Amino acid sequence: MIAWIVVTTLVAVAPVAAWIYFRRFEVMRPPIGVFDWHDVVFMLVAIVVVPVAYLALPRAVVGTVLCLLALN
């Protein structure tokens, strides 16, 4: 239960902290390619969904997913 509260709190804080950071500092353009709004939305959704999914899924599934991602 404590892990769920900690992860949920950090998931809520991450987009707010990013919003505050990007309002204060200007980010230079990447040297190759351009980030479209689709890319930004995908990254924000992944930042919010992945930690909660890792808590909700069984350990065997999480281990399998992490191994597949590491071997990719």
Tab-separated table of C-alpha atoms in Angstrom:
chain	number	residue	atom	x	y	z
A	1	MET	CA	0.000	0.000	0.000
A	2	ILE	CA	2.830	2.410	0.838
A	3	ALA	CA	4.519	1.697	-2.514
A	4	TRP	CA	1.269	2.481	-4.326
A	5	ILE	CA	0.968	5.855	-2.557
A	6	VAL	CA	4.615	6.744	-3.221
A	7	VAL	CA	4.439	5.819	-6.916
A	8	THR	CA	1.110	7.596	-7.417
A	9	THR	CA	2.471	10.734	-5.756
A	10	LEU	CA	5.637	10.707	-7.867
A	11	VAL	CA	3.608	10.102	-11.039
A	12	ALA	CA	1.503	13.158	-10.207
A	13	VAL	CA	4.545	15.294	-9.361
A	14	ALA	CA	6.583	14.451	-12.506
A	15	PRO	CA	4.413	16.285	-15.097
A	16	VAL	CA	3.950	19.283	-12.786
A	17	ALA	CA	7.698	19.541	-12.185
A	18	ALA	CA	8.358	19.226	-15.925
A	19	TRP	CA	5.821	21.955	-16.657
A	20	ILE	CA	7.450	24.297	-14.109
A	21	TYR	CA	10.932	23.497	-15.440
A	22	PHE	CA	10.039	24.110	-19.087
A	23	ARG	CA	8.319	27.404	-18.265
A	24	ARG	CA	11.524	28.621	-16.609
A	25	PHE	CA	14.221	27.282	-18.972
A	26	GLU	CA	14.365	27.231	-22.750
A	27	VAL	CA	15.288	23.884	-24.246
A	28	MET	CA	17.486	23.900	-27.355
A	29	ARG	CA	16.299	22.066	-30.437
A	30	PRO	CA	17.656	18.551	-30.909
A	31	PRO	CA	20.387	18.304	-33.561
A	32	ILE	CA	18.578	15.534	-35.473
A	33	GLY	CA	14.838	15.402	-35.944
A	34	VAL	CA	12.098	17.408	-34.317
A	35	PHE	CA	9.763	16.532	-31.471
A	36	ASP	CA	6.150	16.803	-32.572
A	37	TRP	CA	3.274	17.165	-30.100
A	38	HIS	CA	2.463	13.483	-30.686
A	39	ASP	CA	5.907	12.557	-29.332
A	40	VAL	CA	5.451	14.733	-26.260
A	41	VAL	CA	1.992	13.299	-25.523
A	42	PHE	CA	3.323	9.744	-25.899
A	43	MET	CA	6.185	10.428	-23.470
A	44	LEU	CA	3.868	12.041	-20.904
A	45	VAL	CA	1.422	9.138	-21.090
A	46	ALA	CA	4.283	6.654	-20.722
A	47	ILE	CA	5.645	8.526	-17.684
A	48	VAL	CA	2.226	8.335	-16.015
A	49	VAL	CA	1.127	4.822	-17.058
A	50	VAL	CA	4.307	2.707	-16.827
A	51	PRO	CA	4.978	3.014	-13.061
A	52	VAL	CA	1.349	2.281	-12.209
A	53	ALA	CA	1.310	-0.679	-14.614
A	54	TYR	CA	4.438	-2.116	-12.986
A	55	LEU	CA	2.715	-1.970	-9.598
A	56	ALA	CA	-0.526	-3.482	-10.902
A	57	LEU	CA	0.982	-6.345	-12.923
A	58	PRO	CA	2.301	-9.567	-11.366
A	59	ARG	CA	6.064	-9.775	-10.800
A	60	ALA	CA	6.515	-12.453	-13.467
A	61	VAL	CA	4.935	-10.225	-16.109
A	62	VAL	CA	7.010	-7.210	-15.040
A	63	GLY	CA	10.188	-9.309	-15.107
A	64	THR	CA	9.357	-10.614	-18.570
A	65	VAL	CA	8.636	-7.125	-19.902
A	66	LEU	CA	11.875	-5.733	-18.450
A	67	CYS	CA	13.889	-8.616	-19.910
A	68	LEU	CA	12.317	-8.137	-23.327
A	69	LEU	CA	13.036	-4.411	-23.215
A	70	ALA	CA	16.634	-5.024	-22.136
A	71	LEU	CA	17.207	-7.544	-24.930
A	72	ASN	CA	15.665	-5.345	-27.600
